[in-house]
């Protein structure tokens, strides 16, 4: 029987789970599954995490598995990388990826390059995770998207979840991977609920690294995005559908290695491409996608130049009205689609 509100009943076994709870589930399950896994970072233990991602884990697993660190990213990231080299599987939380710049030498020079420099004899199975990109009202020094920075570096894998399913599946896959993985979450998504199937909530569920997901099928234009802007793309697609424009929305999920094959197959079908991201335009994720499409056979199927929708090419302002103008909005995506379709 449908509920009194008239809303459709969710499918059997499907429930609403926030991104925060999905990440918490993933950490809990992996800490339980493998005693080599441990979590460290600022406020992750007794305070339950700055964003409550690690809620309840310190009480359950104790001081050796969930470790509060001093406010020194360079220090605790170096400890985590050394632990990974010695055979443990650390999950290193940055309170925001903007602070990962304090530890970027450890992430790039120590973690990313060691497997290559040791001729494959030293693995560094570590996950660097935390919120990335713009939050709300935190200004220039706390609003940067690092997808292009970390996606630039061989030796790293880089994932960028949107939904709760992405968050749980990618975190579990990242913890189990024998390579260093950078997981770029979004603070504004932590409290957002998404539908999760019974399968996605099982302890065996993982999302393979390096595989994009088509969130919406379409025939007129391909929208490619990652993280929070995927939701904006789906909103724009819903608006455009009322005008007879069917958008295919691709959620990249992984920045490196990038699933360009899924994007190419979509472009061959739709003949139009729009990329959407919260980061800056120059040398960005969208720029890489456009270059890959131009260099491959899908270029011959484009009926118009690819269009990028990005954050504004300025440090993030503090004022809300200026901040809104610096972050891609649904109206910007709709404008870009109409531009590339010449309507």
CSV table of N, CA and C in Angstrom, one decimal, residues 145-160 170 184 208-213 222 224-227 250-265 267 273-277 283-295 308:
chain,number,residue,atom,x,y,z
A,145,UNK,N,39.7,22.9,-4.6
A,145,UNK,CA,39.5,21.5,-5.0
A,145,UNK,C,40.9,21.0,-5.5
A,146,UNK,N,41.3,19.8,-4.9
A,146,UNK,CA,42.6,19.2,-5.2
A,146,UNK,C,42.6,18.1,-6.2
A,147,UNK,N,41.4,17.9,-6.9
A,147,UNK,CA,41.3,16.8,-7.8
A,147,UNK,C,42.4,16.9,-8.9
A,148,UNK,N,42.6,18.1,-9.4
A,148,UNK,CA,43.6,18.2,-10.5
A,148,UNK,C,45.0,18.1,-10.0
A,149,UNK,N,45.3,18.6,-8.7
A,149,UNK,CA,46.6,18.5,-8.1
A,149,UNK,C,47.0,17.0,-8.0
A,150,UNK,N,46.2,16.3,-7.3
A,150,UNK,CA,46.6,14.9,-7.0
A,150,UNK,C,46.4,14.0,-8.2
A,151,UNK,N,45.4,14.3,-9.0
A,151,UNK,CA,45.2,13.5,-10.3
A,151,UNK,C,46.3,13.7,-11.2
A,152,UNK,N,47.2,14.7,-11.0
A,152,UNK,CA,48.4,14.9,-11.9
A,152,UNK,C,49.5,13.9,-11.6
A,153,UNK,N,49.5,13.3,-10.5
A,153,UNK,CA,50.7,12.6,-10.0
A,153,UNK,C,50.6,11.0,-10.2
A,154,UNK,N,51.5,10.5,-11.0
A,154,UNK,CA,51.6,9.0,-11.1
A,154,UNK,C,52.0,8.4,-9.8
A,155,UNK,N,51.5,7.2,-9.5
A,155,UNK,CA,51.7,6.6,-8.3
A,155,UNK,C,50.6,6.7,-7.3
A,156,UNK,N,49.7,7.7,-7.5
A,156,UNK,CA,48.5,7.8,-6.7
A,156,UNK,C,47.3,7.3,-7.4
A,157,UNK,N,46.3,6.8,-6.7
A,157,UNK,CA,45.0,6.7,-7.2
A,157,UNK,C,44.1,7.8,-6.5
A,158,UNK,N,43.2,8.4,-7.3
A,158,UNK,CA,42.4,9.5,-6.7
A,158,UNK,C,40.9,9.2,-7.0
A,159,UNK,N,40.1,9.2,-5.9
A,159,UNK,CA,38.7,8.9,-6.0
A,159,UNK,C,37.9,10.1,-5.5
A,160,UNK,N,36.7,10.3,-6.0
A,160,UNK,CA,35.9,11.5,-5.7
A,160,UNK,C,34.4,11.1,-5.6
A,170,UNK,N,33.8,3.2,-2.5
A,170,UNK,CA,35.1,3.7,-2.8
A,170,UNK,C,36.0,3.6,-1.6
A,184,UNK,N,38.8,12.2,-2.1
A,184,UNK,CA,38.3,13.6,-2.0
A,184,UNK,C,36.8,13.6,-1.7
A,208,UNK,N,34.5,-0.5,-7.7
A,208,UNK,CA,35.8,-0.6,-8.3
A,208,UNK,C,36.4,0.7,-8.6
A,209,UNK,N,37.7,0.9,-8.2
A,209,UNK,CA,38.4,2.1,-8.5
A,209,UNK,C,38.7,2.2,-10.0
A,210,UNK,N,38.5,3.3,-10.7
A,210,UNK,CA,38.8,3.4,-12.1
A,210,UNK,C,37.6,3.2,-13.0
A,211,UNK,N,36.4,3.1,-12.4
A,211,UNK,CA,35.2,2.9,-13.2
A,211,UNK,C,34.1,3.9,-12.9
A,212,UNK,N,33.7,4.7,-14.0
A,212,UNK,CA,32.7,5.7,-13.9
A,212,UNK,C,31.3,5.0,-13.8
A,213,UNK,N,30.3,5.8,-13.4
A,213,UNK,CA,28.9,5.3,-13.4
A,213,UNK,C,28.0,6.3,-14.2
A,222,UNK,N,26.3,14.8,-23.4
A,222,UNK,CA,27.0,14.1,-22.3
A,222,UNK,C,27.4,15.1,-21.2
A,224,UNK,N,29.7,15.3,-17.8
A,224,UNK,CA,30.6,14.5,-17.0
A,224,UNK,C,31.0,15.3,-15.8
A,225,UNK,N,30.9,14.7,-14.6
A,225,UNK,CA,31.2,15.5,-13.4
A,225,UNK,C,31.7,14.5,-12.3
A,226,UNK,N,32.1,15.1,-11.2
A,226,UNK,CA,32.5,14.3,-10.0
A,226,UNK,C,32.1,15.1,-8.8
A,227,UNK,N,32.0,14.3,-7.7
A,227,UNK,CA,31.6,14.9,-6.4
A,227,UNK,C,30.3,15.7,-6.4
A,250,UNK,N,27.3,11.4,-16.4
A,250,UNK,CA,28.3,10.5,-16.0
A,250,UNK,C,28.9,11.0,-14.7
A,251,UNK,N,28.9,10.1,-13.7
A,251,UNK,CA,29.6,10.4,-12.4
A,251,UNK,C,31.0,9.7,-12.5
A,252,UNK,N,32.0,10.4,-12.6
A,252,UNK,CA,33.4,9.9,-12.8
A,252,UNK,C,33.8,8.9,-11.7
A,253,UNK,N,33.4,9.2,-10.5
A,253,UNK,CA,33.8,8.5,-9.3
A,253,UNK,C,35.3,8.4,-9.1
A,254,UNK,N,36.1,8.2,-10.1
A,254,UNK,CA,37.6,8.1,-10.0
A,254,UNK,C,38.2,9.1,-10.9
A,255,UNK,N,39.1,9.9,-10.4
A,255,UNK,CA,39.9,10.9,-11.2
A,255,UNK,C,41.1,10.3,-11.8
A,256,UNK,N,41.8,9.4,-11.0
A,256,UNK,CA,42.9,8.7,-11.5
A,256,UNK,C,42.9,7.3,-11.0
A,257,UNK,N,42.9,6.3,-11.8
A,257,UNK,CA,42.9,6.3,-13.3
A,257,UNK,C,41.5,6.7,-13.8
A,258,UNK,N,41.5,7.5,-14.9
A,258,UNK,CA,40.2,8.0,-15.4
A,258,UNK,C,39.6,7.1,-16.4
A,259,UNK,N,38.3,6.9,-16.2
A,259,UNK,CA,37.5,6.0,-17.1
A,259,UNK,C,37.1,6.7,-18.3
A,260,UNK,N,38.0,7.0,-19.2
A,260,UNK,CA,37.7,7.7,-20.4
A,260,UNK,C,36.9,6.9,-21.4
A,261,UNK,N,36.9,5.6,-21.3
A,261,UNK,CA,36.2,4.8,-22.2
A,261,UNK,C,34.7,5.0,-22.1
A,262,UNK,N,34.2,5.1,-20.9
A,262,UNK,CA,32.8,5.4,-20.6
A,262,UNK,C,32.4,6.7,-21.2
A,263,UNK,N,33.3,7.7,-21.0
A,263,UNK,CA,33.0,9.1,-21.6
A,263,UNK,C,33.0,9.0,-23.1
A,264,UNK,N,33.9,8.3,-23.7
A,264,UNK,CA,34.0,8.2,-25.2
A,264,UNK,C,32.8,7.6,-25.7
A,265,UNK,N,32.3,6.5,-25.1
A,265,UNK,CA,31.2,5.7,-25.6
A,265,UNK,C,29.9,6.6,-25.6
A,267,UNK,N,29.9,10.0,-25.7
A,267,UNK,CA,30.1,11.1,-26.7
A,267,UNK,C,29.8,10.6,-28.1
A,273,UNK,N,29.5,17.3,-25.6
A,273,UNK,CA,30.2,17.1,-24.3
A,273,UNK,C,30.2,18.3,-23.5
A,274,UNK,N,29.8,18.3,-22.2
A,274,UNK,CA,29.9,19.3,-21.3
A,274,UNK,C,30.6,18.7,-20.0
A,275,UNK,N,31.6,19.3,-19.5
A,275,UNK,CA,32.2,18.8,-18.3
A,275,UNK,C,31.9,19.8,-17.2
A,276,UNK,N,31.7,19.3,-15.9
A,276,UNK,CA,31.3,20.2,-14.8
A,276,UNK,C,32.2,19.8,-13.6
A,277,UNK,N,32.8,20.8,-13.0
A,277,UNK,CA,33.6,20.6,-11.8
A,277,UNK,C,33.6,21.9,-10.9
A,283,UNK,N,44.2,23.8,-16.3
A,283,UNK,CA,44.8,22.5,-16.0
A,283,UNK,C,43.8,21.6,-15.2
A,284,UNK,N,42.5,21.8,-15.3
A,284,UNK,CA,41.6,21.1,-14.5
A,284,UNK,C,41.2,19.7,-15.0
A,285,UNK,N,40.3,19.1,-14.2
A,285,UNK,CA,39.8,17.8,-14.6
A,285,UNK,C,39.0,17.8,-16.0
A,286,UNK,N,38.2,18.9,-16.1
A,286,UNK,CA,37.5,19.1,-17.4
A,286,UNK,C,38.5,19.3,-18.6
A,287,UNK,N,39.5,20.0,-18.3
A,287,UNK,CA,40.6,20.2,-19.4
A,287,UNK,C,41.2,18.9,-19.8
A,288,UNK,N,41.4,18.0,-18.8
A,288,UNK,CA,42.0,16.7,-19.1
A,288,UNK,C,41.0,15.8,-19.9
A,289,UNK,N,39.7,15.8,-19.5
A,289,UNK,CA,38.7,15.1,-20.3
A,289,UNK,C,38.6,15.6,-21.7
A,290,UNK,N,38.6,16.9,-21.9
A,290,UNK,CA,38.5,17.5,-23.2
A,290,UNK,C,39.7,17.1,-24.1
A,291,UNK,N,40.9,17.1,-23.5
A,291,UNK,CA,42.1,16.7,-24.2
A,291,UNK,C,42.0,15.2,-24.6
A,292,UNK,N,41.6,14.4,-23.7
A,292,UNK,CA,41.5,12.9,-24.0
A,292,UNK,C,40.5,12.7,-25.1
A,293,UNK,N,39.4,13.4,-25.1
A,293,UNK,CA,38.4,13.2,-26.2
A,293,UNK,C,38.9,13.7,-27.5
A,294,UNK,N,39.6,14.8,-27.5
A,294,UNK,CA,40.2,15.3,-28.7
A,294,UNK,C,41.3,14.4,-29.3
A,295,UNK,N,42.0,13.7,-28.5
A,295,UNK,CA,43.1,12.9,-28.9
A,295,UNK,C,42.6,11.5,-29.4
A,308,UNK,N,33.4,23.5,-21.0
A,308,UNK,CA,33.7,23.3,-19.6
A,308,UNK,C,32.9,24.2,-18.7
